[in-house]
Amino acid sequence: MNIKVVVVGKIKEKYFTAAIKEYEKRLSRFCKFSLVEVRDEKAPESLSSAEMEQVMEKEGDRILAKVSDREFVFALAIKGKELTSEAFAAQIKDLTTYGHSDLTFIIGGSLGLAPAVLQRADFSLSFGKFTLPHQLMRVVLCEQIYRAFMINSNSPYHK
């Protein structure tokens, strides 16, 4: 099984990088895990809605260039569906049972995801209505993916 996380931008804080590396190591017993960073689009603080769309579209093109047709894609979006950790684990288990061995998770840039990325997604996933820094969201997502594998292997980790 392959799990890929496609993200916009680079991580600046070493402690986020260290946490992600730890989850990569833990996940290695369950899957081939990769984190793919695409360049964020430089933009001034105040943008018109047309400029915002352009930024999201350019970042969206970079994201979609990293996604193949065979991948099952989860887009992280505030308006997505919220799941419990157990329901998320069950979904991953079901997907792999029914032939989806390539799962991709997408975290957009600070402006969100382009409509083209949301259209490509097979599932929009929300971690709630809180706004989290994108770098922290990477750590949270990696932990939840790891938690899903631990739930599916009946490990007491998730309790």
CSV table of C-alpha atoms in Angstrom, one decimal:
chain,number,residue,atom,x,y,z
A,1,MET,CA,0.0,0.0,0.0
A,2,ASN,CA,1.2,3.5,-0.8
A,3,ILE,CA,0.2,6.6,1.1
A,4,LYS,CA,1.2,10.0,-0.3
A,5,VAL,CA,0.6,13.4,1.3
A,6,VAL,CA,0.8,16.3,-1.2
A,7,VAL,CA,1.2,19.7,0.5
A,8,VAL,CA,1.7,23.3,-0.6
A,9,GLY,CA,4.8,24.9,0.8
A,10,LYS,CA,7.8,23.9,2.9
A,11,ILE,CA,8.0,23.3,6.7
A,12,LYS,CA,10.0,25.9,8.5
A,13,GLU,CA,10.0,24.7,12.1
A,14,LYS,CA,12.3,21.8,12.9
A,15,TYR,CA,9.9,20.4,15.5
A,16,PHE,CA,7.1,19.8,12.9
A,17,THR,CA,9.7,18.1,10.6
A,18,ALA,CA,10.8,15.9,13.5
A,19,ALA,CA,7.2,14.9,14.3
A,20,ILE,CA,6.5,14.0,10.7
A,21,LYS,CA,9.7,12.0,10.4
A,22,GLU,CA,8.6,10.1,13.5
A,23,TYR,CA,5.2,9.2,12.0
A,24,GLU,CA,6.9,8.3,8.7
A,25,LYS,CA,9.1,5.8,10.6
A,26,ARG,CA,6.0,4.4,12.5
A,27,LEU,CA,4.0,4.1,9.3
A,28,SER,CA,6.8,2.3,7.4
A,29,ARG,CA,5.6,-1.0,8.9
A,30,PHE,CA,2.2,-0.6,7.3
A,31,CYS,CA,2.8,1.2,4.0
A,32,LYS,CA,5.1,3.1,1.8
A,33,PHE,CA,4.7,6.7,2.9
A,34,SER,CA,5.8,9.8,1.1
A,35,LEU,CA,5.3,13.5,1.6
A,36,VAL,CA,5.4,15.6,-1.5
A,37,GLU,CA,5.8,19.3,-1.3
A,38,VAL,CA,4.8,21.6,-4.1
A,39,ARG,CA,5.9,25.2,-4.3
A,40,ASP,CA,3.5,27.8,-2.9
A,41,GLU,CA,2.6,30.8,-5.0
A,42,LYS,CA,4.1,34.0,-3.7
A,43,ALA,CA,1.4,36.6,-3.2
A,44,PRO,CA,1.0,39.9,-1.4
A,45,GLU,CA,-1.1,40.0,1.8
A,46,SER,CA,-4.1,41.7,0.2
A,47,LEU,CA,-5.4,40.1,-2.9
A,48,SER,CA,-8.5,40.7,-5.0
A,49,SER,CA,-10.7,37.6,-5.4
A,50,ALA,CA,-9.5,37.2,-9.0
A,51,GLU,CA,-5.9,37.2,-7.7
A,52,MET,CA,-6.8,34.7,-5.0
A,53,GLU,CA,-8.3,32.4,-7.7
A,54,GLN,CA,-5.1,32.7,-9.8
A,55,VAL,CA,-3.0,31.7,-6.8
A,56,MET,CA,-5.2,28.7,-5.9
A,57,GLU,CA,-5.3,27.7,-9.6
A,58,LYS,CA,-1.4,27.8,-10.0
A,59,GLU,CA,-1.0,25.8,-6.7
A,60,GLY,CA,-3.8,23.5,-7.8
A,61,ASP,CA,-2.0,22.8,-11.1
A,62,ARG,CA,1.2,21.9,-9.2
A,63,ILE,CA,-0.8,19.6,-6.8
A,64,LEU,CA,-2.6,17.8,-9.7
A,65,ALA,CA,0.7,17.2,-11.5
A,66,LYS,CA,1.6,15.0,-8.5
A,67,VAL,CA,-1.6,12.9,-8.6
A,68,SER,CA,-2.2,10.0,-11.0
A,69,ASP,CA,-5.5,8.6,-12.2
A,70,ARG,CA,-5.3,5.4,-10.1
A,71,GLU,CA,-4.9,7.2,-6.8
A,72,PHE,CA,-7.8,7.6,-4.4
A,73,VAL,CA,-7.6,11.2,-3.3
A,74,PHE,CA,-8.7,12.8,0.0
A,75,ALA,CA,-8.8,16.6,-0.1
A,76,LEU,CA,-8.6,18.2,3.3
A,77,ALA,CA,-11.2,20.9,3.2
A,78,ILE,CA,-13.1,22.8,6.0
A,79,LYS,CA,-16.4,22.0,4.1
A,80,GLY,CA,-15.5,18.3,3.8
A,81,LYS,CA,-17.0,15.4,5.9
A,82,GLU,CA,-15.9,15.0,9.5
A,83,LEU,CA,-15.1,11.5,10.6
A,84,THR,CA,-14.2,9.9,13.9
A,85,SER,CA,-10.8,8.2,14.0
A,86,GLU,CA,-12.6,4.8,13.9
A,87,ALA,CA,-14.7,5.7,10.8
A,88,PHE,CA,-11.5,7.0,9.1
A,89,ALA,CA,-9.7,3.8,9.9
A,90,ALA,CA,-12.7,1.8,8.5
A,91,GLN,CA,-12.7,3.8,5.3
A,92,ILE,CA,-9.0,3.2,4.8
A,93,LYS,CA,-9.5,-0.5,5.5
A,94,ASP,CA,-12.5,-0.7,3.0
A,95,LEU,CA,-10.5,1.2,0.3
A,96,THR,CA,-7.6,-1.2,0.5
A,97,THR,CA,-9.9,-4.2,0.7
A,98,TYR,CA,-11.6,-3.2,-2.5
A,99,GLY,CA,-8.5,-2.5,-4.6
A,100,HIS,CA,-7.3,1.0,-3.7
A,101,SER,CA,-3.7,0.6,-2.8
A,102,ASP,CA,-2.7,4.1,-3.6
A,103,LEU,CA,-4.2,6.7,-1.3
A,104,THR,CA,-3.3,10.4,-1.6
A,105,PHE,CA,-4.1,13.2,0.9
A,106,ILE,CA,-3.9,16.8,-0.2
A,107,ILE,CA,-3.4,19.8,2.0
A,108,GLY,CA,-3.7,23.1,0.1
A,109,GLY,CA,-2.0,26.4,0.6
A,110,SER,CA,-3.1,29.3,2.9
A,111,LEU,CA,-6.0,30.2,0.5
A,112,GLY,CA,-7.3,26.7,0.3
A,113,LEU,CA,-7.7,24.3,-2.6
A,114,ALA,CA,-8.6,25.2,-6.2
A,115,PRO,CA,-11.9,23.9,-7.5
A,116,ALA,CA,-10.1,21.6,-9.9
A,117,VAL,CA,-8.4,19.9,-7.0
A,118,LEU,CA,-11.7,19.5,-5.1
A,119,GLN,CA,-13.3,18.1,-8.3
A,120,ARG,CA,-10.5,15.5,-8.6
A,121,ALA,CA,-10.8,14.4,-5.0
A,122,ASP,CA,-12.7,11.2,-4.3
A,123,PHE,CA,-13.5,12.4,-0.8
A,124,SER,CA,-13.4,15.8,1.0
A,125,LEU,CA,-12.2,15.3,4.6
A,126,SER,CA,-12.6,17.9,7.3
A,127,PHE,CA,-10.7,17.9,10.6
A,128,GLY,CA,-13.3,20.4,12.0
A,129,LYS,CA,-14.1,24.0,11.7
A,130,PHE,CA,-10.9,25.2,13.5
A,131,THR,CA,-8.3,26.9,11.4
A,132,LEU,CA,-4.9,25.2,11.9
A,133,PRO,CA,-1.5,26.2,10.6
A,134,HIS,CA,-0.8,24.1,7.5
A,135,GLN,CA,2.4,22.9,8.9
A,136,LEU,CA,0.7,21.6,12.0
A,137,MET,CA,-2.1,20.0,9.9
A,138,ARG,CA,0.6,17.9,8.3
A,139,VAL,CA,1.5,16.5,11.7
A,140,VAL,CA,-2.1,15.9,12.7
A,141,LEU,CA,-2.9,14.2,9.4
A,142,CYS,CA,0.2,11.9,9.7
A,143,GLU,CA,-0.9,11.0,13.3
A,144,GLN,CA,-4.4,10.2,12.2
A,145,ILE,CA,-3.2,8.0,9.4
A,146,TYR,CA,-1.0,6.2,11.8
A,147,ARG,CA,-3.8,5.9,14.3
A,148,ALA,CA,-6.0,4.4,11.6
A,149,PHE,CA,-3.5,1.7,11.0
A,150,MET,CA,-3.2,1.0,14.7
A,151,ILE,CA,-7.0,0.8,15.0
A,152,ASN,CA,-7.1,-1.6,12.1
A,153,SER,CA,-4.5,-3.8,13.7
A,154,ASN,CA,-6.4,-3.8,17.0
A,155,SER,CA,-3.5,-2.0,18.8
A,156,PRO,CA,-4.3,-0.3,22.1
A,157,TYR,CA,-2.5,2.8,20.8
A,158,HIS,CA,-5.7,4.6,19.9
A,159,LYS,CA,-7.4,4.3,23.3
